[in-house]
mmCIF file of C-alpha atoms and ligand atoms in Angstrom:
data_model
loop_
_atom_site.group_PDB
_atom_site.id
_atom_site.type_symbol
_atom_site.label_atom_id
_atom_site.label_comp_id
_atom_site.label_asym_id
_atom_site.label_seq_id
_atom_site.Cartn_x
_atom_site.Cartn_y
_atom_site.Cartn_z
ATOM 1 C CA MET A 1 -53.295 -22.312 50.389
ATOM 2 C CA GLY A 2 -49.220 -23.273 50.810
ATOM 3 C CA LEU A 3 -47.907 -25.562 48.066
ATOM 4 C CA LEU A 4 -47.092 -28.227 50.416
ATOM 5 C CA GLU A 5 -50.544 -28.305 52.092
ATOM 6 C CA GLY A 6 -51.778 -31.597 53.190
ATOM 7 C CA LYS A 7 -48.242 -32.998 52.720
ATOM 8 C CA ASN A 8 -46.057 -35.256 54.837
ATOM 9 C CA ALA A 9 -42.973 -34.073 54.524
ATOM 10 C CA LEU A 10 -39.429 -35.933 55.667
ATOM 11 C CA ILE A 11 -36.231 -34.279 55.964
ATOM 12 C CA PHE A 12 -32.888 -35.920 56.887
ATOM 13 C CA GLY A 13 -29.629 -33.903 57.056
ATOM 14 C CA LEU A 14 -30.515 -32.087 59.861
ATOM 15 C CA ALA A 15 -27.405 -30.509 62.040
ATOM 16 C CA ASN A 16 -27.268 -26.639 62.615
ATOM 17 C CA ASP A 17 -29.878 -23.389 61.095
ATOM 18 C CA LYS A 18 -26.553 -22.845 58.352
ATOM 19 C CA SER A 19 -27.961 -26.335 56.627
ATOM 20 C CA ILE A 20 -29.295 -26.784 54.200
ATOM 21 C CA ALA A 21 -31.722 -29.315 54.777
ATOM 22 C CA TRP A 22 -32.503 -26.042 57.236
ATOM 23 C CA GLY A 23 -33.565 -23.493 54.281
ATOM 24 C CA ILE A 24 -35.741 -26.695 52.787
ATOM 25 C CA THR A 25 -37.535 -27.442 56.577
ATOM 26 C CA GLN A 26 -38.105 -23.626 56.734
ATOM 27 C CA ALA A 27 -39.139 -23.226 53.139
ATOM 28 C CA PHE A 28 -41.454 -26.275 53.540
ATOM 29 C CA LYS A 29 -43.273 -25.168 57.000
ATOM 30 C CA ARG A 30 -43.419 -21.727 55.342
ATOM 31 C CA GLU A 31 -46.099 -23.658 52.352
ATOM 32 C CA GLY A 32 -47.860 -25.634 54.986
ATOM 33 C CA ALA A 33 -46.192 -29.175 55.064
ATOM 34 C CA ASN A 34 -46.258 -31.523 58.131
ATOM 35 C CA ILE A 35 -42.775 -31.948 58.755
ATOM 36 C CA GLY A 36 -40.370 -34.494 60.405
ATOM 37 C CA ILE A 37 -37.145 -33.988 60.669
ATOM 38 C CA SER A 38 -33.802 -36.745 61.689
ATOM 39 C CA TYR A 39 -30.561 -36.227 62.217
ATOM 40 C CA ALA A 40 -27.367 -37.794 62.933
ATOM 41 C CA GLY A 41 -24.826 -37.311 66.078
ATOM 42 C CA GLU A 42 -25.421 -35.669 69.403
ATOM 43 C CA MET A 43 -27.038 -32.711 68.543
ATOM 44 C CA LEU A 44 -30.270 -33.419 69.474
ATOM 45 C CA GLU A 45 -30.897 -31.048 72.831
ATOM 46 C CA LYS A 46 -28.820 -27.969 72.001
ATOM 47 C CA ARG A 47 -28.853 -27.837 68.070
ATOM 48 C CA VAL A 48 -32.057 -29.811 66.305
ATOM 49 C CA LYS A 49 -34.749 -29.809 69.485
ATOM 50 C CA PRO A 50 -34.767 -25.629 69.534
ATOM 51 C CA LEU A 51 -34.998 -25.396 65.278
ATOM 52 C CA ALA A 52 -37.686 -28.557 65.190
ATOM 53 C CA GLU A 53 -40.027 -26.297 67.967
ATOM 54 C CA LYS A 54 -39.842 -22.910 65.554
ATOM 55 C CA VAL A 55 -42.026 -25.189 62.597
ATOM 56 C CA ASP A 56 -43.656 -27.089 65.203
ATOM 57 C CA CYS A 57 -42.545 -30.506 64.185
ATOM 58 C CA LYS A 58 -43.113 -33.557 66.561
ATOM 59 C CA TRP A 59 -41.584 -36.210 64.823
ATOM 60 C CA VAL A 60 -37.484 -35.688 65.776
ATOM 61 C CA GLU A 61 -35.208 -38.254 65.564
ATOM 62 C CA GLU A 62 -31.337 -40.004 64.957
ATOM 63 C CA CYS A 63 -30.708 -41.967 62.461
ATOM 64 C CA ASP A 64 -26.973 -42.922 61.232
ATOM 65 C CA VAL A 65 -27.023 -43.984 58.287
ATOM 66 C CA THR A 66 -24.814 -46.178 58.255
ATOM 67 C CA LYS A 67 -26.783 -48.902 60.402
ATOM 68 C CA ASP A 68 -29.620 -50.858 57.987
ATOM 69 C CA ASP A 69 -31.564 -51.273 61.953
ATOM 70 C CA GLN A 70 -32.235 -47.501 62.459
ATOM 71 C CA ILE A 71 -32.626 -46.683 58.788
ATOM 72 C CA ASN A 72 -35.572 -49.648 59.564
ATOM 73 C CA LEU A 73 -36.469 -48.588 63.198
ATOM 74 C CA VAL A 74 -37.236 -44.485 61.282
ATOM 75 C CA ALA A 75 -38.842 -45.892 58.871
ATOM 76 C CA GLU A 76 -41.339 -48.037 60.946
ATOM 77 C CA LYS A 77 -41.853 -44.663 63.860
ATOM 78 C CA ALA A 78 -42.459 -42.785 60.386
ATOM 79 C CA ALA A 79 -45.727 -45.023 59.428
ATOM 80 C CA LYS A 80 -46.773 -45.453 62.922
ATOM 81 C CA HIS A 81 -46.760 -41.612 62.956
ATOM 82 C CA PHE A 82 -47.401 -40.276 59.705
ATOM 83 C CA GLY A 83 -49.452 -43.101 58.084
ATOM 84 C CA LYS A 84 -48.334 -42.381 54.558
ATOM 85 C CA ILE A 85 -45.538 -39.918 53.265
ATOM 86 C CA ASP A 86 -45.003 -37.498 50.557
ATOM 87 C CA VAL A 87 -41.877 -36.236 50.680
ATOM 88 C CA LEU A 88 -38.208 -37.591 51.240
ATOM 89 C CA VAL A 89 -35.284 -35.635 51.551
ATOM 90 C CA HIS A 90 -31.651 -36.745 51.517
ATOM 91 C CA SER A 91 -29.313 -34.020 53.152
ATOM 92 C CA ILE A 92 -26.531 -35.841 54.407
ATOM 93 C CA ALA A 93 -23.303 -36.721 52.806
ATOM 94 C CA PHE A 94 -19.863 -36.989 54.518
ATOM 95 C CA ALA A 95 -15.736 -37.577 53.604
ATOM 96 C CA GLY A 96 -12.806 -37.777 55.800
ATOM 97 C CA ARG A 97 -10.698 -34.756 55.975
ATOM 98 C CA ASP A 98 -7.779 -36.689 54.866
ATOM 99 C CA GLU A 99 -9.929 -37.420 51.347
ATOM 100 C CA LEU A 100 -10.967 -34.305 50.982
ATOM 101 C CA SER A 101 -7.408 -32.458 51.251
ATOM 102 C CA LYS A 102 -4.969 -34.554 49.790
ATOM 103 C CA PRO A 103 -4.570 -34.929 46.391
ATOM 104 C CA TYR A 104 -7.470 -37.787 44.833
ATOM 105 C CA TYR A 105 -5.169 -40.863 43.947
ATOM 106 C CA GLN A 106 -4.684 -40.463 47.738
ATOM 107 C CA THR A 107 -7.776 -41.862 48.446
ATOM 108 C CA SER A 108 -7.951 -44.681 51.280
ATOM 109 C CA ARG A 109 -10.223 -47.252 50.196
ATOM 110 C CA GLU A 110 -11.969 -46.959 53.944
ATOM 111 C CA GLY A 111 -12.251 -43.780 53.269
ATOM 112 C CA PHE A 112 -13.624 -44.059 49.877
ATOM 113 C CA LYS A 113 -16.059 -46.419 50.790
ATOM 114 C CA ASN A 114 -17.209 -44.829 53.980
ATOM 115 C CA ALA A 115 -17.621 -41.542 51.837
ATOM 116 C CA LEU A 116 -19.747 -43.337 49.247
ATOM 117 C CA ASP A 117 -21.412 -45.230 51.708
ATOM 118 C CA ILE A 118 -22.936 -42.180 53.689
ATOM 119 C CA SER A 119 -23.241 -39.688 50.763
ATOM 120 C CA VAL A 120 -25.054 -41.935 48.575
ATOM 121 C CA PHE A 121 -25.890 -45.870 49.052
ATOM 122 C CA SER A 122 -28.097 -44.054 51.785
ATOM 123 C CA PHE A 123 -30.476 -42.489 49.347
ATOM 124 C CA VAL A 124 -30.835 -45.605 47.919
ATOM 125 C CA ALA A 125 -31.442 -47.191 51.482
ATOM 126 C CA LEU A 126 -33.731 -44.694 52.648
ATOM 127 C CA THR A 127 -36.075 -44.935 49.570
ATOM 128 C CA ASN A 128 -36.119 -48.825 49.751
ATOM 129 C CA ALA A 129 -36.698 -47.839 53.411
ATOM 130 C CA PHE A 130 -39.752 -45.220 53.338
ATOM 131 C CA HIS A 131 -40.858 -46.858 49.776
ATOM 132 C CA SER A 132 -43.997 -48.069 51.036
ATOM 133 C CA ILE A 133 -45.320 -45.936 53.377
ATOM 134 C CA MET A 134 -44.921 -43.271 50.036
ATOM 135 C CA ASN A 135 -48.271 -42.184 48.228
ATOM 136 C CA LYS A 136 -48.646 -42.371 44.416
ATOM 137 C CA ASN A 137 -47.179 -38.873 43.518
ATOM 138 C CA ALA A 138 -44.803 -38.798 46.640
ATOM 139 C CA SER A 139 -41.368 -36.905 45.992
ATOM 140 C CA VAL A 140 -38.330 -38.083 46.966
ATOM 141 C CA MET A 141 -34.575 -35.471 46.737
ATOM 142 C CA CYS A 142 -31.180 -35.485 47.133
ATOM 143 C CA LEU A 143 -28.398 -32.337 47.023
ATOM 144 C CA THR A 144 -25.567 -32.618 44.886
ATOM 145 C CA TYR A 145 -22.824 -30.899 43.680
ATOM 146 C CA TYR A 146 -21.283 -29.454 40.696
ATOM 147 C CA GLY A 147 -17.801 -31.271 41.360
ATOM 148 C CA SER A 148 -19.920 -34.412 40.328
ATOM 149 C CA VAL A 149 -19.440 -33.699 36.885
ATOM 150 C CA LYS A 150 -16.424 -31.500 36.475
ATOM 151 C CA VAL A 151 -13.415 -31.113 39.029
ATOM 152 C CA ALA A 152 -13.630 -28.725 41.953
ATOM 153 C CA PRO A 153 -10.142 -29.184 43.418
ATOM 154 C CA HIS A 154 -10.129 -30.453 47.033
ATOM 155 C CA TYR A 155 -13.708 -32.638 46.256
ATOM 156 C CA ASN A 156 -11.774 -35.138 45.937
ATOM 157 C CA VAL A 157 -14.151 -38.404 46.649
ATOM 158 C CA MET A 158 -17.045 -36.268 47.151
ATOM 159 C CA GLY A 159 -17.372 -35.479 43.866
ATOM 160 C CA VAL A 160 -17.083 -39.143 42.771
ATOM 161 C CA ALA A 161 -19.988 -40.026 45.138
ATOM 162 C CA LYS A 162 -22.186 -37.014 43.595
ATOM 163 C CA ALA A 163 -21.652 -38.559 40.490
ATOM 164 C CA ALA A 164 -22.875 -41.943 41.633
ATOM 165 C CA LEU A 165 -26.202 -39.977 43.296
ATOM 166 C CA GLU A 166 -26.697 -38.025 40.798
ATOM 167 C CA SER A 167 -26.782 -41.799 38.518
ATOM 168 C CA SER A 168 -28.474 -43.619 41.692
ATOM 169 C CA THR A 169 -31.424 -40.239 40.872
ATOM 170 C CA ARG A 170 -31.315 -40.946 37.445
ATOM 171 C CA TYR A 171 -32.258 -45.046 38.520
ATOM 172 C CA LEU A 172 -34.115 -44.465 41.026
ATOM 173 C CA ALA A 173 -36.486 -42.463 39.151
ATOM 174 C CA TYR A 174 -37.121 -45.354 36.395
ATOM 175 C CA ASP A 175 -37.973 -47.672 39.240
ATOM 176 C CA LEU A 176 -40.133 -45.044 40.752
ATOM 177 C CA GLY A 177 -41.982 -43.699 37.269
ATOM 178 C CA PRO A 178 -44.162 -46.730 36.911
ATOM 179 C CA GLU A 179 -46.189 -45.494 40.885
ATOM 180 C CA LYS A 180 -45.993 -41.894 39.790
ATOM 181 C CA ILE A 181 -43.331 -41.147 42.598
ATOM 182 C CA ARG A 182 -40.763 -38.656 41.902
ATOM 183 C CA VAL A 183 -37.036 -38.983 42.104
ATOM 184 C CA ASN A 184 -34.408 -35.704 41.445
ATOM 185 C CA ALA A 185 -31.259 -34.241 43.106
ATOM 186 C CA ILE A 186 -31.170 -30.511 43.721
ATOM 187 C CA SER A 187 -27.102 -29.044 42.508
ATOM 188 C CA ALA A 188 -26.769 -25.905 45.509
ATOM 189 C CA GLY A 189 -23.785 -23.976 44.941
ATOM 190 C CA PRO A 190 -21.516 -23.386 47.607
ATOM 191 C CA ILE A 191 -23.071 -22.820 51.452
ATOM 192 C CA ARG A 192 -21.657 -22.147 53.801
ATOM 193 C CA THR A 193 -22.018 -24.788 56.250
ATOM 194 C CA LEU A 194 -20.737 -27.333 58.389
ATOM 195 C CA ALA A 195 -19.680 -29.796 55.782
ATOM 196 C CA ALA A 196 -18.439 -27.741 53.343
ATOM 197 C CA ALA A 197 -16.163 -26.282 56.208
ATOM 198 C CA GLY A 198 -14.397 -29.973 56.005
ATOM 199 C CA VAL A 199 -13.318 -29.219 52.153
ATOM 200 C CA GLY A 200 -9.865 -27.871 51.318
ATOM 201 C CA GLY A 201 -9.703 -24.205 50.369
ATOM 202 C CA PHE A 202 -13.312 -23.692 50.319
ATOM 203 C CA ARG A 203 -13.306 -19.965 51.076
ATOM 204 C CA ASP A 204 -11.291 -19.444 48.051
ATOM 205 C CA MET A 205 -13.944 -21.644 45.622
ATOM 206 C CA TYR A 206 -16.689 -19.467 47.697
ATOM 207 C CA LYS A 207 -15.306 -16.478 47.146
ATOM 208 C CA HIS A 208 -14.499 -17.518 43.388
ATOM 209 C CA PHE A 209 -17.708 -18.126 43.129
ATOM 210 C CA ALA A 210 -19.197 -14.996 43.259
ATOM 211 C CA ASP A 211 -16.773 -13.881 41.252
ATOM 212 C CA MET A 212 -17.546 -16.195 38.243
ATOM 213 C CA ALA A 213 -21.099 -16.805 38.421
ATOM 214 C CA PRO A 214 -23.334 -14.986 35.913
ATOM 215 C CA MET A 215 -25.241 -13.218 38.588
ATOM 216 C CA ARG A 216 -22.247 -12.423 40.354
ATOM 217 C CA GLU A 217 -24.043 -13.838 43.810
ATOM 218 C CA ASN A 218 -23.518 -17.276 46.107
ATOM 219 C CA VAL A 219 -26.521 -19.364 46.765
ATOM 220 C CA THR A 220 -28.886 -19.167 49.941
ATOM 221 C CA ILE A 221 -29.934 -22.201 51.876
ATOM 222 C CA GLU A 222 -32.949 -20.288 51.224
ATOM 223 C CA ASP A 223 -32.422 -20.387 47.255
ATOM 224 C CA VAL A 224 -32.219 -24.459 48.056
ATOM 225 C CA GLY A 225 -35.913 -24.611 50.396
ATOM 226 C CA ASN A 226 -37.954 -22.695 47.262
ATOM 227 C CA ALA A 227 -36.366 -24.989 44.759
ATOM 228 C CA ALA A 228 -36.584 -28.115 46.999
ATOM 229 C CA VAL A 229 -40.681 -27.062 47.116
ATOM 230 C CA PHE A 230 -40.914 -26.449 43.484
ATOM 231 C CA LEU A 231 -39.740 -30.501 43.331
ATOM 232 C CA ALA A 232 -42.136 -31.437 46.394
ATOM 233 C CA SER A 233 -44.671 -30.172 44.695
ATOM 234 C CA ASP A 234 -47.492 -30.622 42.302
ATOM 235 C CA LEU A 235 -45.872 -28.469 40.043
ATOM 236 C CA SER A 236 -43.360 -30.427 39.202
ATOM 237 C CA THR A 237 -45.660 -33.598 39.012
ATOM 238 C CA ARG A 238 -44.209 -34.289 35.136
ATOM 239 C CA ILE A 239 -40.573 -34.156 36.350
ATOM 240 C CA THR A 240 -38.255 -36.893 37.877
ATOM 241 C CA GLY A 241 -34.260 -38.301 36.839
ATOM 242 C CA GLU A 242 -33.102 -34.451 36.965
ATOM 243 C CA VAL A 243 -30.954 -32.568 38.407
ATOM 244 C CA LEU A 244 -32.487 -29.106 38.723
ATOM 245 C CA TYR A 245 -28.947 -26.532 39.548
ATOM 246 C CA VAL A 246 -29.686 -23.738 42.095
ATOM 247 C CA ASP A 247 -26.257 -22.494 41.335
ATOM 248 C CA SER A 248 -26.466 -18.514 40.036
ATOM 249 C CA GLY A 249 -25.941 -20.280 36.673
ATOM 250 C CA PHE A 250 -22.174 -21.203 37.439
ATOM 251 C CA ASN A 251 -22.529 -24.179 35.461
ATOM 252 C CA SER A 252 -23.829 -22.892 32.761
ATOM 253 C CA VAL A 253 -20.420 -21.410 31.942
ATOM 254 C CA GLY A 254 -17.721 -22.908 30.011
ATOM 255 C CA VAL A 255 -14.597 -19.872 30.171
ATOM 256 C CA GLN A 256 -15.114 -18.686 33.109
ATOM 257 C CA MET A 257 -13.261 -15.092 33.688
ATOM 258 C CA THR A 258 -13.320 -12.266 35.829
ATOM 259 C CA ASP A 259 -15.301 -8.851 35.178
ATOM 260 C CA LYS A 260 -11.836 -7.593 33.961
ATOM 261 C CA GLY A 261 -11.034 -9.871 32.126
ATOM 262 C CA ASN A 262 -15.348 -9.503 30.070
ATOM 263 C CA GLU A 263 -13.902 -5.319 29.885
ATOM 264 C CA LYS A 264 -13.667 -4.558 25.326
ATOM 265 C CA SER A 265 -10.239 -4.632 24.878
ATOM 266 C CA GLU A 266 -9.071 -0.825 23.453
HETATM 267 P P1 LIG I 1 -24.414 -30.113 56.912
HETATM 268 O O1 LIG I 1 -25.452 -29.165 57.341
HETATM 269 O O2 LIG I 1 -23.208 -30.175 58.011
HETATM 270 O O3 LIG I 1 -25.345 -30.843 56.307
HETATM 271 C C1 LIG I 1 -24.398 -32.776 56.501
HETATM 272 C C2 LIG I 1 -25.916 -33.570 57.202
HETATM 273 O O4 LIG I 1 -25.264 -34.932 57.211
HETATM 274 C C3 LIG I 1 -25.767 -33.689 58.367
HETATM 275 O O5 LIG I 1 -26.333 -33.269 59.547
HETATM 276 C C4 LIG I 1 -24.561 -34.346 59.273
HETATM 277 O O6 LIG I 1 -24.459 -34.964 60.671
HETATM 278 C C5 LIG I 1 -25.595 -35.703 58.311
HETATM 279 N N1 LIG I 1 -24.737 -36.638 58.257
HETATM 280 C C6 LIG I 1 -22.983 -37.425 58.085
HETATM 281 N N2 LIG I 1 -22.758 -38.644 58.324
HETATM 282 C C7 LIG I 1 -24.304 -39.090 58.691
HETATM 283 C C8 LIG I 1 -24.243 -40.197 58.647
HETATM 284 N N3 LIG I 1 -23.995 -41.540 58.690
HETATM 285 N N4 LIG I 1 -25.940 -40.152 59.212
HETATM 286 C C9 LIG I 1 -26.599 -39.384 59.033
HETATM 287 N N5 LIG I 1 -26.876 -38.183 58.786
HETATM 288 C C10 LIG I 1 -24.966 -37.764 58.348
HETATM 289 O O7 LIG I 1 -24.183 -29.582 55.416
HETATM 290 P P2 LIG I 1 -24.613 -29.199 53.843
HETATM 291 O O8 LIG I 1 -23.872 -28.496 53.094
HETATM 292 O O9 LIG I 1 -25.787 -28.717 54.726
HETATM 293 O O10 LIG I 1 -25.135 -29.988 53.644
HETATM 294 C C11 LIG I 1 -26.507 -31.278 53.464
HETATM 295 C C12 LIG I 1 -26.126 -31.444 51.762
HETATM 296 O O11 LIG I 1 -26.017 -30.778 50.275
HETATM 297 C C13 LIG I 1 -25.267 -32.990 51.120
HETATM 298 O O12 LIG I 1 -25.440 -33.637 50.454
HETATM 299 C C14 LIG I 1 -23.740 -31.757 51.081
HETATM 300 O O13 LIG I 1 -22.991 -32.921 50.394
HETATM 301 C C15 LIG I 1 -25.382 -30.663 50.358
HETATM 302 N N6 LIG I 1 -24.436 -30.267 49.188
HETATM 303 C C16 LIG I 1 -23.950 -28.605 49.857
HETATM 304 C C17 LIG I 1 -23.836 -28.000 49.619
HETATM 305 C C18 LIG I 1 -22.532 -26.657 49.858
HETATM 306 O O14 LIG I 1 -21.709 -25.470 49.541
HETATM 307 N N7 LIG I 1 -22.383 -26.465 51.630
HETATM 308 C C19 LIG I 1 -23.774 -27.737 48.539
HETATM 309 C C20 LIG I 1 -24.258 -28.500 47.721
HETATM 310 C C21 LIG I 1 -24.545 -29.919 47.969
HETATM 311 P P3 LIG I 1 -23.797 -34.675 61.782
HETATM 312 O O15 LIG I 1 -23.122 -33.175 61.419
HETATM 313 O O16 LIG I 1 -24.457 -34.734 62.761
HETATM 314 O O17 LIG I 1 -22.942 -35.674 61.359
#
């Protein structure tokens, strides 16, 4: 029997088969979850529907998380279709190209607001909108990145947004703890996705990561999907307010050296 058998899981942020949300969706399906998918933009026919069909997902709903009416409507539709839900995954982020290439101090007011609205407030808003249909022992999660804690060149306002997202995770966990609803974040190492392509210098950073991480390997959407299964399942029943790193150990290293630098000097 799968770890998520009998659980209703909603996943927000599926853009294509490279999306972290797709890694999570596939892992949830493998473990027996009943899946609902939400997406933004106009990719339904071309990208999202074929993927939804692969996992027998009958509930596919558009939701632009900058719009309160769309969030409320999608929550109503979920209530009608699923009754109650057990898992809510937020895999959404956005920042403009300028914000991810210029120096951080040149961030515009509009760019700052937009990035924080889509990448952070939406997590709070979705949790609020779905709260009334969450089962006891429900699990809520979001996706974050180490640029929240340390500087990742060009990550800029997204780093600031991820810091706020991780903090929101703790506040939401505090609020919902008495109801036995858990809220956690997964901090993934760099993965080649649409969102990542917008970050200046991502290719170099991706390569540097594999050279420097203790496990000398990049992270895959399957790795993140498996960690998400753990957080969604009853195996993590007493874990809340945490940031779980899926990063080949990268965040644990203080002084980074190449393999050459690690060789003993003669
Ligand atoms: P992705 O496939 O591009 O997913 C990002 C998703 O956010 C897309 O589905 C996008 O939809 C959605 N989105 C953007 N604006 C939205 C809005 N207004 N309303 C609703 N959805 C909106 O990239 P990803 O890398 O898998 O990103 C998923 C999450 O993982 C993000 O939180 C990201 O920061 C995080 N993360 C990524 C990495 C990495 O290296 N890739 C590492 C750590 C954490 P559209 O494309 O249709 O606009």
